XYZ file of C-alpha atoms in Angstrom:
736
model
C -21.955 17.201 -7.043
C -24.937 14.615 -7.962
C -26.134 12.583 -4.760
C -24.507 14.666 -2.492
C -26.648 14.974 0.046
C -26.687 11.117 -0.004
C -23.681 10.470 -0.397
C -22.683 12.755 2.311
C -25.860 10.881 4.984
C -24.291 7.370 4.443
C -20.083 8.369 4.406
C -21.260 10.379 7.479
C -22.754 7.429 9.106
C -20.270 4.537 8.038
C -17.468 6.202 9.502
C -18.692 7.840 12.124
C -18.203 11.738 11.244
C -19.930 14.550 11.585
C -22.005 15.876 8.097
C -20.594 19.329 7.423
C -17.507 18.600 8.040
C -18.053 15.349 5.217
C -19.865 17.100 3.327
C -17.806 19.919 2.920
C -14.860 17.740 2.281
C -17.062 16.533 -0.638
C -17.004 19.629 -2.157
C -13.217 20.751 -1.929
C -12.408 17.228 -3.273
C -14.825 17.759 -6.177
C -13.170 21.361 -6.994
C -10.194 19.410 -7.709
C -8.120 19.980 -3.647
C -6.503 17.245 -3.021
C -5.982 15.602 0.408
C -2.685 17.240 2.136
C -3.883 20.297 1.395
C -7.634 20.039 2.451
C -6.258 18.479 5.424
C -3.719 21.480 6.421
C -5.238 24.685 5.137
C -8.757 23.625 5.104
C -9.599 22.790 8.494
C -11.920 25.531 8.780
C -13.973 24.250 6.147
C -13.366 20.133 7.279
C -14.320 20.291 11.076
C -10.605 20.120 11.232
C -10.685 15.726 9.561
C -6.780 15.287 9.439
C -5.555 13.114 6.952
C -6.137 9.209 7.685
C -9.717 10.321 7.421
C -10.116 12.947 4.545
C -8.406 10.007 2.955
C -10.896 7.526 4.138
C -14.040 10.073 2.993
C -12.091 10.171 -0.594
C -11.862 6.539 -0.906
C -15.573 5.923 -0.011
C -16.706 8.093 -2.667
C -14.631 6.563 -5.525
C -16.259 3.512 -4.378
C -20.299 4.687 -4.608
C -19.035 7.409 -7.391
C -18.776 3.254 -9.030
C -21.530 2.166 -7.638
C -23.507 5.166 -8.712
C -22.627 4.260 -12.383
C -23.004 0.295 -12.329
C -26.823 1.025 -11.296
C -27.036 3.844 -14.123
C -26.063 0.468 -16.596
C -28.613 -1.430 -14.691
C -31.581 0.628 -15.368
C -30.204 1.207 -18.863
C -30.442 -2.257 -18.983
C -33.937 -3.219 -17.798
C -35.915 -0.268 -18.765
C -34.646 -2.041 -22.077
C -36.147 -4.908 -21.401
C -39.117 -3.430 -20.511
C -39.642 -5.273 -17.160
C -39.004 -1.744 -15.205
C -41.412 -1.095 -13.173
C -41.539 1.993 -9.802
C -40.439 -0.374 -7.228
C -38.172 -1.834 -8.838
C -36.283 1.738 -9.993
C -37.037 2.411 -6.515
C -34.973 -0.490 -4.277
C -32.403 0.220 -6.765
C -32.568 4.031 -6.299
C -32.426 3.165 -2.306
C -29.635 0.582 -2.669
C -25.938 1.911 -2.159
C -24.190 -1.412 -2.274
C -23.062 -3.604 -4.758
C -24.399 -7.241 -3.107
C -27.367 -6.359 -3.073
C -28.178 -4.330 -5.706
C -26.401 -7.516 -8.185
C -28.604 -9.607 -6.537
C -31.817 -7.065 -7.689
C -30.528 -7.056 -11.304
C -29.124 -11.259 -11.286
C -32.731 -12.106 -12.640
C -32.767 -8.868 -15.452
C -28.796 -9.681 -16.532
C -28.494 -10.676 -19.805
C -26.908 -14.415 -19.581
C -25.686 -16.980 -21.670
C -28.207 -19.619 -22.713
C -28.994 -21.530 -19.303
C -30.479 -24.584 -18.992
C -33.488 -22.433 -17.553
C -34.069 -20.392 -20.468
C -33.868 -23.668 -23.220
C -36.829 -25.083 -21.040
C -38.682 -21.353 -21.134
C -37.704 -21.001 -25.190
C -40.180 -24.490 -24.512
C -42.741 -22.476 -23.060
C -42.439 -25.057 -20.250
C -42.198 -21.791 -17.485
C -46.350 -22.081 -16.671
C -45.415 -26.451 -15.416
C -42.687 -25.101 -13.409
C -45.221 -22.263 -11.720
C -47.660 -25.310 -11.044
C -45.186 -27.699 -9.611
C -43.935 -23.881 -7.261
C -47.760 -24.625 -6.535
C -47.261 -28.041 -5.488
C -51.283 -28.422 -5.332
C -51.170 -31.552 -8.614
C -51.745 -34.624 -7.502
C -50.391 -36.147 -10.560
C -47.522 -33.859 -11.496
C -47.144 -36.318 -15.101
C -50.550 -35.441 -16.099
C -49.790 -32.041 -15.701
C -46.684 -31.790 -17.712
C -48.240 -33.838 -20.581
C -49.953 -30.722 -21.305
C -46.888 -29.474 -22.170
C -46.363 -32.685 -24.660
C -44.535 -31.266 -28.319
C -42.357 -31.070 -30.861
C -40.470 -34.810 -29.443
C -40.040 -33.040 -25.690
C -41.435 -36.438 -23.192
C -43.223 -35.753 -19.894
C -39.970 -36.718 -18.851
C -38.287 -34.198 -20.665
C -40.834 -31.697 -19.575
C -40.771 -32.081 -15.697
C -36.635 -31.604 -16.306
C -37.194 -28.920 -17.865
C -39.561 -27.441 -14.805
C -37.733 -28.233 -12.612
C -33.875 -26.475 -14.433
C -36.341 -23.366 -14.070
C -37.163 -23.359 -10.275
C -33.364 -24.188 -9.808
C -32.729 -20.811 -11.583
C -35.205 -19.155 -9.961
C -34.022 -20.566 -6.838
C -30.332 -19.550 -7.489
C -31.850 -15.948 -7.935
C -33.949 -15.290 -5.342
C -32.566 -12.838 -3.168
C -34.181 -14.033 0.427
C -31.988 -18.048 -0.859
C -29.262 -16.282 -1.621
C -28.936 -14.180 1.703
C -29.921 -17.136 3.530
C -26.681 -19.352 2.079
C -24.446 -15.944 2.423
C -25.324 -15.966 6.089
C -24.491 -19.617 6.558
C -21.520 -18.999 4.863
C -20.718 -16.077 7.105
C -21.015 -18.188 10.214
C -20.099 -21.168 8.866
C -17.320 -21.310 6.270
C -14.144 -23.667 6.369
C -11.827 -22.545 4.230
C -9.858 -25.387 2.437
C -6.414 -26.435 1.275
C -5.421 -29.884 -0.329
C -1.675 -30.537 -2.321
C -1.878 -32.432 -6.029
C -0.469 -35.251 -5.591
C 1.754 -34.784 -8.733
C 3.572 -31.763 -7.350
C 3.000 -32.767 -4.039
C 6.919 -33.672 -3.916
C 8.080 -31.423 -6.187
C 10.785 -28.566 -5.321
C 8.055 -25.283 -6.264
C 5.636 -26.925 -3.558
C 8.189 -27.686 -0.604
C 7.069 -23.310 0.422
C 3.511 -24.176 0.649
C 3.908 -27.965 2.627
C 2.413 -25.655 5.669
C -0.857 -26.249 3.144
C -0.743 -29.319 2.263
C -3.918 -30.439 4.524
C -4.784 -27.229 5.522
C -8.105 -26.383 7.616
C -9.695 -23.522 9.093
C -12.878 -21.489 9.732
C -12.333 -18.747 6.963
C -13.494 -16.084 9.826
C -9.896 -16.338 11.076
C -8.036 -16.901 8.443
C -5.385 -14.275 8.520
C -4.500 -12.326 5.177
C -1.125 -13.488 4.599
C -2.118 -17.548 5.001
C -5.385 -16.774 2.624
C -3.013 -15.095 -0.152
C 0.071 -17.781 -0.158
C -3.214 -20.414 -0.395
C -4.457 -18.584 -3.387
C -0.813 -18.128 -5.208
C -0.281 -22.187 -4.038
C -3.657 -21.883 -6.144
C -2.595 -20.062 -9.108
C 1.130 -21.879 -9.147
C -0.917 -25.040 -9.915
C 0.389 -26.826 -6.347
C -3.095 -26.826 -4.474
C -6.387 -27.331 -4.016
C -8.358 -24.208 -2.277
C -12.264 -24.263 -1.515
C -14.999 -22.377 0.486
C -17.098 -25.060 2.118
C -20.059 -25.075 4.362
C -22.718 -28.294 5.133
C -23.875 -28.889 2.070
C -26.389 -31.004 3.484
C -27.891 -29.098 6.364
C -27.282 -25.826 3.720
C -30.052 -27.818 1.219
C -32.345 -28.697 4.104
C -32.649 -25.428 5.129
C -32.956 -23.823 1.730
C -36.050 -26.980 0.811
C -37.833 -25.829 4.117
C -38.209 -22.386 1.871
C -40.043 -24.347 -1.028
C -41.104 -27.490 -0.086
C -44.921 -27.931 1.663
C -45.554 -30.880 2.413
C -44.650 -34.798 1.000
C -46.376 -35.287 -2.729
C -45.449 -36.397 -5.864
C -44.680 -31.880 -7.036
C -43.377 -31.215 -3.785
C -40.449 -34.134 -4.130
C -39.933 -32.576 -7.715
C -39.849 -28.981 -5.850
C -36.577 -30.672 -3.362
C -35.341 -32.644 -6.339
C -34.804 -28.663 -8.276
C -34.394 -27.082 -4.930
C -31.094 -28.756 -4.573
C -29.966 -29.102 -7.833
C -30.504 -25.597 -7.758
C -28.146 -24.937 -4.793
C -25.508 -28.072 -5.369
C -25.435 -26.403 -9.390
C -25.390 -22.495 -9.337
C -25.908 -21.004 -5.775
C -23.690 -22.954 -4.117
C -20.678 -21.704 -6.880
C -21.363 -18.754 -6.832
C -21.600 -17.700 -3.418
C -18.497 -20.092 -2.762
C -16.856 -17.395 -5.569
C -18.414 -13.879 -4.189
C -17.005 -14.999 -0.461
C -13.489 -16.404 -2.343
C -13.465 -13.017 -4.331
C -14.701 -11.065 -0.269
C -11.581 -12.213 1.438
C -9.289 -11.697 -1.434
C -10.443 -8.254 -1.591
C -10.266 -8.127 2.651
C -6.371 -9.847 2.252
C -5.698 -7.252 -0.087
C -7.526 -4.741 1.732
C -4.543 -5.852 5.021
C -1.566 -6.600 2.845
C -2.203 -2.846 0.638
C -2.523 -1.635 4.497
C 1.000 -3.047 6.020
C 2.671 -2.125 2.943
C 1.558 1.918 2.368
C 2.153 1.603 6.254
C 5.606 0.346 5.845
C 6.510 2.507 2.719
C 5.370 5.314 5.186
C 8.337 4.893 7.375
C 10.634 3.611 4.359
C 10.036 7.169 3.006
C 9.990 8.806 5.836
C 13.178 7.816 7.568
C 15.184 9.604 8.609
C 17.936 11.526 6.266
C 21.612 12.654 6.984
C 21.007 15.340 4.935
C 23.224 17.493 2.761
C 26.825 16.641 3.059
C 28.828 15.319 0.986
C 28.847 11.523 0.543
C 30.526 8.703 -0.789
C 28.094 5.551 -1.433
C 29.517 2.102 -2.657
C 27.832 -0.789 -3.756
C 29.673 -3.696 -2.134
C 30.399 -7.101 -4.128
C 33.059 -9.729 -4.356
C 34.368 -10.922 -7.542
C 33.047 -7.578 -9.073
C 34.061 -5.356 -7.012
C 33.007 -2.113 -4.911
C 30.986 0.376 -6.935
C 32.322 3.311 -5.493
C 31.281 7.413 -6.197
C 31.590 11.027 -4.518
C 28.780 13.126 -4.335
C 28.914 17.037 -3.328
C 25.920 18.346 -1.029
C 23.337 18.372 -3.550
C 23.809 14.710 -4.568
C 26.005 15.720 -8.195
C 28.133 12.778 -9.159
C 31.246 14.201 -8.727
C 33.648 10.757 -9.607
C 33.269 7.285 -9.289
C 35.648 4.235 -9.745
C 35.679 0.512 -8.716
C 37.456 -0.903 -5.862
C 38.442 -4.884 -4.785
C 39.014 -5.397 -1.931
C 37.866 -8.900 -0.823
C 38.303 -12.436 -2.420
C 39.164 -13.473 -4.871
C 41.144 -10.613 -6.648
C 42.456 -9.149 -3.187
C 43.508 -5.993 -3.599
C 43.171 -4.967 0.015
C 45.623 -2.593 0.455
C 44.887 -0.824 -3.232
C 41.439 -0.009 -2.349
C 42.663 1.355 1.011
C 44.990 3.415 -0.342
C 41.661 4.487 -3.249
C 39.741 5.227 -0.935
C 41.682 7.533 1.676
C 42.296 9.580 -1.658
C 38.484 10.252 -2.510
C 37.935 10.788 1.049
C 40.299 13.576 1.397
C 39.969 14.356 -2.275
C 36.633 15.606 -2.144
C 36.168 15.657 1.512
C 34.004 12.917 2.136
C 31.813 13.723 5.714
C 29.703 9.989 5.492
C 29.655 6.983 3.475
C 26.525 4.626 2.307
C 27.279 1.292 1.810
C 24.167 -1.007 0.596
C 23.627 -3.492 2.879
C 23.899 -6.447 -0.477
C 26.288 -9.265 -0.673
C 29.701 -8.595 0.973
C 28.025 -5.641 2.860
C 29.043 -6.451 6.352
C 32.579 -7.346 5.206
C 32.975 -3.612 2.695
C 31.701 -1.891 6.046
C 34.742 -3.369 7.854
C 36.985 -2.713 5.607
C 35.994 0.711 4.885
C 36.481 1.354 8.961
C 39.781 -0.263 9.315
C 40.735 2.117 5.680
C 39.171 5.403 8.056
C 40.806 4.144 11.164
C 44.492 2.934 9.887
C 45.238 5.870 7.127
C 48.117 5.386 6.135
C 51.257 8.122 6.431
C 52.995 9.566 3.783
C 55.865 7.296 4.020
C 53.868 4.302 2.384
C 55.328 4.008 -0.531
C 53.668 1.356 -3.473
C 54.774 0.795 -7.485
C 52.968 1.562 -10.830
C 49.789 4.286 -10.649
C 49.465 3.707 -6.579
C 52.962 5.643 -6.047
C 51.179 8.695 -4.484
C 51.694 10.252 -1.874
C 49.139 9.520 0.975
C 48.089 12.466 3.192
C 46.319 10.685 6.634
C 42.465 11.051 6.870
C 41.971 14.361 9.726
C 40.116 12.889 12.763
C 38.259 15.926 12.476
C 37.494 14.583 9.284
C 36.429 11.095 9.504
C 33.100 10.023 7.990
C 30.467 8.441 9.552
C 29.620 5.026 7.901
C 26.397 4.294 7.227
C 24.388 0.648 5.985
C 21.585 1.397 3.800
C 19.333 -0.466 2.382
C 19.612 -0.989 -1.797
C 16.662 -2.687 -2.356
C 14.701 -1.278 -5.210
C 18.462 0.530 -6.546
C 18.959 -1.813 -9.480
C 15.833 -1.217 -10.380
C 16.480 2.413 -10.643
C 19.514 2.265 -12.526
C 18.075 0.598 -14.996
C 14.601 3.250 -15.691
C 14.023 5.917 -17.533
C 14.870 8.337 -14.555
C 18.365 7.235 -13.902
C 19.205 7.765 -17.927
C 18.424 11.156 -18.303
C 20.494 12.017 -15.335
C 23.036 9.594 -15.633
C 23.203 9.091 -19.881
C 26.738 8.273 -19.826
C 26.829 5.804 -16.688
C 26.316 2.889 -15.982
C 23.944 0.788 -13.797
C 26.773 -0.046 -11.523
C 27.403 3.920 -11.333
C 23.594 4.055 -10.562
C 22.853 2.479 -8.569
C 25.979 3.265 -6.372
C 24.426 6.896 -6.868
C 21.001 5.830 -5.301
C 22.596 4.239 -2.221
C 24.623 6.909 -1.548
C 21.675 9.827 -1.694
C 19.257 7.348 -0.090
C 21.664 8.132 3.072
C 21.234 11.972 2.975
C 17.248 12.151 1.775
C 15.475 8.852 1.358
C 12.268 10.521 0.247
C 13.713 12.870 -2.609
C 15.298 9.639 -3.975
C 12.981 6.759 -2.658
C 10.316 8.205 -4.844
C 11.758 7.551 -7.941
C 12.062 3.722 -7.839
C 8.225 1.611 -8.243
C 7.388 1.310 -4.004
C 6.474 -2.529 -5.426
C 10.457 -2.607 -6.339
C 11.450 -1.576 -2.439
C 11.123 -5.026 -1.206
C 7.946 -3.885 2.013
C 5.908 -5.544 1.089
C 3.329 -8.543 1.471
C 2.047 -10.085 -1.036
C 2.213 -7.287 -2.904
C 2.600 -8.965 -6.638
C -0.872 -11.268 -5.680
C -3.130 -8.383 -4.234
C -4.915 -6.134 -6.846
C -2.636 -4.096 -8.653
C -5.223 -0.834 -9.418
C -5.864 -0.657 -5.354
C -2.608 -1.205 -4.294
C -1.299 1.574 -7.115
C -3.988 3.981 -5.458
C -2.829 3.826 -2.107
C 0.999 3.518 -2.582
C 1.244 6.689 -4.564
C -1.398 8.589 -1.857
C 1.008 7.274 0.473
C 3.763 8.622 -1.624
C 2.130 11.955 -2.224
C 0.922 12.185 1.731
C 4.984 11.560 2.977
C 6.252 14.464 0.629
C 3.923 16.623 1.437
C 4.342 16.769 4.779
C 8.230 17.017 4.880
C 7.536 19.692 1.788
C 10.378 20.126 -0.710
C 12.676 22.699 -1.862
C 11.543 24.259 -4.880
C 15.209 24.805 -6.274
C 16.808 21.456 -5.831
C 13.941 19.351 -6.024
C 13.913 16.663 -8.675
C 11.228 16.777 -11.288
C 10.443 12.977 -10.474
C 10.095 14.238 -6.427
C 8.074 17.189 -7.522
C 5.226 15.369 -9.328
C 3.966 14.412 -6.001
C 3.326 17.523 -4.865
C -0.256 18.724 -3.863
C -1.605 19.848 -7.841
C 1.066 19.576 -9.820
C 1.828 15.914 -11.506
C 4.396 15.227 -14.049
C 3.525 17.877 -16.666
C 4.010 21.532 -14.328
C 7.547 19.192 -12.120
C 8.685 19.243 -15.694
C 7.703 22.582 -16.502
C 8.758 24.154 -13.218
C 12.476 22.039 -13.284
C 12.504 23.949 -16.780
C 11.249 27.344 -15.468
C 14.801 26.881 -13.212
C 17.152 25.620 -16.096
C 16.173 28.713 -18.022
C 15.737 31.880 -15.371
C 17.769 30.275 -12.639
C 17.143 29.772 -9.236
C 13.755 30.688 -7.612
C 13.496 33.466 -5.781
C 10.238 33.752 -4.067
C 6.951 31.182 -4.192
C 5.287 33.827 -6.322
C 7.646 33.738 -9.360
C 5.356 30.104 -8.878
C 2.627 32.003 -11.329
C 5.036 32.375 -13.785
C 5.530 28.767 -14.924
C 3.876 27.755 -18.309
C 0.416 26.181 -17.610
C 0.960 27.187 -13.627
C -2.565 28.965 -13.002
C -4.331 30.078 -9.939
C -5.698 26.667 -9.059
C -2.158 24.424 -9.295
C -0.658 27.370 -7.417
C -3.190 27.366 -4.400
C -2.327 23.741 -4.627
C 0.943 23.485 -4.422
C 2.575 26.785 -2.635
C 2.530 26.009 0.625
C 4.300 22.733 0.078
C 7.833 24.201 -1.391
C 10.066 25.724 0.410
C 12.877 28.188 -0.701
C 15.929 28.265 1.421
C 17.667 31.494 0.764
C 13.815 33.595 -0.005
C 13.282 36.712 0.749
C 10.737 36.008 2.302
C 10.945 34.092 5.287
C 7.975 32.423 4.755
C 8.068 31.694 1.481
C 10.719 29.195 3.433
C 7.483 27.654 5.821
C 5.074 26.013 5.890
C 2.926 29.254 5.887
C 0.522 29.517 3.218
C 0.534 32.774 0.590
C -2.719 32.906 1.143
C -2.079 33.610 4.468
C 1.094 35.815 3.999
C -0.808 39.161 5.423
C -2.277 37.747 8.190
C 1.285 37.642 9.456
C 2.514 40.877 8.563
C -0.052 42.296 10.319
C 0.941 40.333 13.734
C 4.118 41.502 13.040
C 3.192 45.043 12.007
C 1.141 45.166 15.085
C 3.877 44.229 17.188
C 6.532 47.369 15.553
C 8.866 44.220 13.569
C 9.583 42.215 10.741
C 8.146 39.132 9.924
C 11.845 38.218 10.094
C 12.045 39.566 13.710
C 8.416 37.623 14.642
C 10.084 33.859 13.528
C 13.473 34.924 15.467
C 11.445 36.610 18.916
C 9.773 34.435 20.672
C 8.766 36.412 23.608
C 7.077 38.941 20.818
C 5.308 35.759 19.893
C 4.085 34.779 23.052
C 2.358 38.537 23.402
C 0.180 37.960 20.567
C -3.134 37.047 20.850
C -4.649 35.147 18.476
C -8.072 35.210 18.853
C -7.845 39.248 17.287
C -6.609 37.455 14.102
C -9.761 35.292 13.441
C -12.305 36.576 10.476
C -14.545 34.964 8.580
C -12.003 33.322 6.485
C -8.757 32.346 8.781
C -9.690 30.704 11.725
C -8.218 29.557 15.264
C -7.018 26.704 13.933
C -4.851 27.845 10.708
C -3.946 30.490 13.054
C -3.397 27.518 15.426
C -1.088 26.366 12.358
C 0.509 29.060 11.886
C 2.110 29.912 15.239
C 4.000 26.090 15.416
C 5.556 27.085 11.673
C 6.672 30.314 13.288
C 8.439 28.896 15.943
C 10.096 26.593 13.423
C 9.428 27.533 9.944
C 10.443 24.895 7.444
C 11.415 22.344 9.935
C 11.579 19.029 9.580
C 9.455 15.924 10.216
C 11.746 13.295 10.468
C 13.920 11.939 13.095
C 17.830 11.975 13.417
C 19.674 9.027 11.609
C 20.941 7.350 14.055
C 24.970 5.103 12.934
C 24.405 1.302 14.193
C 26.737 -1.777 14.492
C 26.171 -5.296 14.202
C 27.889 -7.938 16.770
C 31.175 -8.420 15.227
C 31.231 -11.854 16.741
C 28.456 -13.564 13.812
C 28.828 -13.059 10.532
C 27.105 -16.804 9.154
C 23.562 -18.568 10.178
C 25.849 -20.994 11.484
C 27.278 -18.542 14.069
C 24.061 -18.570 15.506
C 22.746 -19.695 19.021
C 19.555 -20.316 21.061
C 19.730 -18.044 24.165
C 22.553 -15.535 21.703
C 21.286 -11.931 22.272
C 22.230 -9.402 19.178
C 21.386 -5.709 17.647
C 19.396 -5.586 14.645
C 17.625 -4.095 12.254
C 13.944 -4.035 11.541
C 14.068 -4.404 7.774
C 10.416 -5.637 6.668
C 7.080 -5.469 9.086
C 4.321 -8.060 7.718
C 1.000 -8.561 10.438
C 2.224 -11.929 11.330
C 5.256 -10.267 12.858
C 8.554 -7.730 12.096
C 11.639 -9.506 10.328
C 15.205 -7.722 11.137
C 18.202 -8.242 10.020
C 21.456 -9.401 12.263
C 24.157 -9.539 10.096
C 24.403 -13.066 8.605
C 22.836 -12.352 5.058
C 19.493 -14.239 6.450
C 16.945 -11.827 8.352
C 15.630 -12.943 11.286
C 11.637 -13.039 11.965
C 10.036 -11.577 15.051
C 7.353 -13.815 15.266
C 3.778 -10.857 16.349
C 3.713 -12.847 19.442
C 7.122 -12.800 20.243
C 6.873 -8.862 20.195
C 6.071 -7.405 23.559
C 4.781 -9.661 26.255
C 1.313 -8.507 25.746
C -1.183 -9.647 22.731
C -0.172 -7.036 19.547
C -2.734 -6.894 17.367
C -0.594 -4.758 14.535
C 2.877 -5.150 14.959
C 3.218 -1.508 13.368
C 1.740 -0.579 17.173
C 5.098 -2.797 18.313
C 8.336 -1.860 15.489
C 9.120 0.656 12.654
C 10.834 0.054 9.305
C 14.442 0.383 10.143
C 13.950 0.510 13.902
C 17.611 -0.308 15.956
C 16.144 -3.211 18.193
C 17.688 -5.782 20.783
C 16.551 -9.336 20.038
C 17.128 -13.234 21.108
C 17.836 -15.980 19.138
C 15.127 -19.069 19.623
C 15.345 -21.141 16.742
C 18.195 -22.146 14.038
C 16.451 -23.952 10.919
C 19.482 -24.285 8.499
C 18.137 -26.973 6.604
C 15.810 -24.586 6.035
C 17.709 -21.296 6.097
C 15.353 -19.469 9.053
C 15.962 -17.983 12.097
C 13.385 -17.359 14.449
C 13.698 -14.177 17.000
C 12.045 -13.002 20.239
C 12.356 -9.347 21.572
C 10.540 -10.396 24.651
C 11.868 -9.461 28.038
C 15.241 -8.183 26.069
C 16.708 -5.117 27.741
C 16.994 -2.396 24.904
C 13.672 -2.025 23.208
């Protein structure tokens, strides 16, 4: 890797990490190793750096590599202009920050034909230098020598001033001086466009119709809201400092005395500031503040996504999935323990059709026939009403004597108490996106979108991670201004988050979909599809070693993926663990030394506790790996996710009109932002627990207090019926 030593020192200093660990991490990344693989299986080489630290190293490496490419372009351009010097080359070589690098390049950067360029073409640069020296008692007489081709003295002086103005705007010292002023003093201002003030679309930005605050205190969500308002033509947003004071500061750098030359230079400096320098630095700070806001919004989104993907799974149970609705009915699907579709139909228990009795019988029949163990209901329209209907259908199962006319005239067996399925409400965000996607069409080519959506709801209960990876994270509904932030950075961060979660949990090699396998370390779409094809042709994998027979899955890919793939039915129990095949020989040696099999070693705690792992340390296998192996032998293939919990809304509250101040209610956290958490309390409109209401202490980051889908208790502190806004608090509420 080029610049390895420089990159190591820079990253080590910036992230406060030891150089040997950083250097080895950079080498591993350069070799094509993934972040999950490095953090899990190469702890000896990295010094035990965790996934967060390795991700930070990887991200910074990408930035430095982009800067290196930019430097190569800059050097080439300046060299071709014939203006490269050893001093300039050294300054560029030593610079590894974007802003200073662009400042160095600015005077040489090809640009459109400016007023200063026109003046230079007219031969006025020597006059500009004379004025800057400020030794001419009569600048008009000095300008007389440059009068030609129709130029007047006034034209010459104006041209010279244009050159000075551009020099001031491109001078590194001047730019840094104004940057410092912006950094210390800048205010961000937002004003409504008068013509749009009374429009309906403008009202959501009413807080920013006349807004001003120091830029350094502006939170990411406020800045992104103002930027969105500006993009929609409703707001005008600017970043300002005291221009008069800034001009005076600059003039002190260039103006010496009070003669005629000095006045011309002072005018040129003011023009350079207002026409060139101030707009340039304002744009720079607009971009920087946007980047900072993007980073914060992306961080919040990624953390929410991580929590969502790692939501507690129900596991392999026979599930009924219901996509609730009023007029169009409820779409019901029955799935087996592997998530395969067994049956689907529509029922109409709610108004306006109100076939509640028939719907009840059908639900009971499906529960009995398909041995349903759990029911997943989407949390959208008619969710609470459907949950109540289903619970009534289960509790009041009909006896055999019930007789109906028509196709429902059948004997109905009551649901056995031992078979009574648990009922869960799950998020249906993104289910409609999935149902219309290519992935869904490939899975269910003969079913319509309503059936696919209900299947997705049912599968989310069984394994949220396996199902949600099929959906674009931006459609899952846990982001903050996700469509306003840098889409490339957002995708990169979310892809890293999905990859991290998939590899943390591990993937069942024989049941995982092609889409889920795509995110396994070292695979990707092509190898994932090849694994599915091999599985289809040759049957289930019986060992990890069989992966080597998959087309195009070479030694490197095997090394990266094998430890994250599980085979529950494998002959070798290690194939269903996070122990990497490269370390099997270590476990086998332990078992041999203990006089037992690997299976016995896993099941016998006393035997494991008697092992001195220091005896197995080698040049390749150190204590970190051995410690991980022992933890894995204790619970092979353990799922790091929590156990799922049932939840009930307050039955006395159905709509926002039922709420009153002081009411305490159970709720589910549906989204987390850096200004607070949104909580579903069962009234079809989430309430906001502002960050100041999360706890009886200062909370900087809401994710330190709450997590996505957490069951909480809240108290209502305000209800705005006109704007459909609910304000909640968790402070002083018992049960949290």
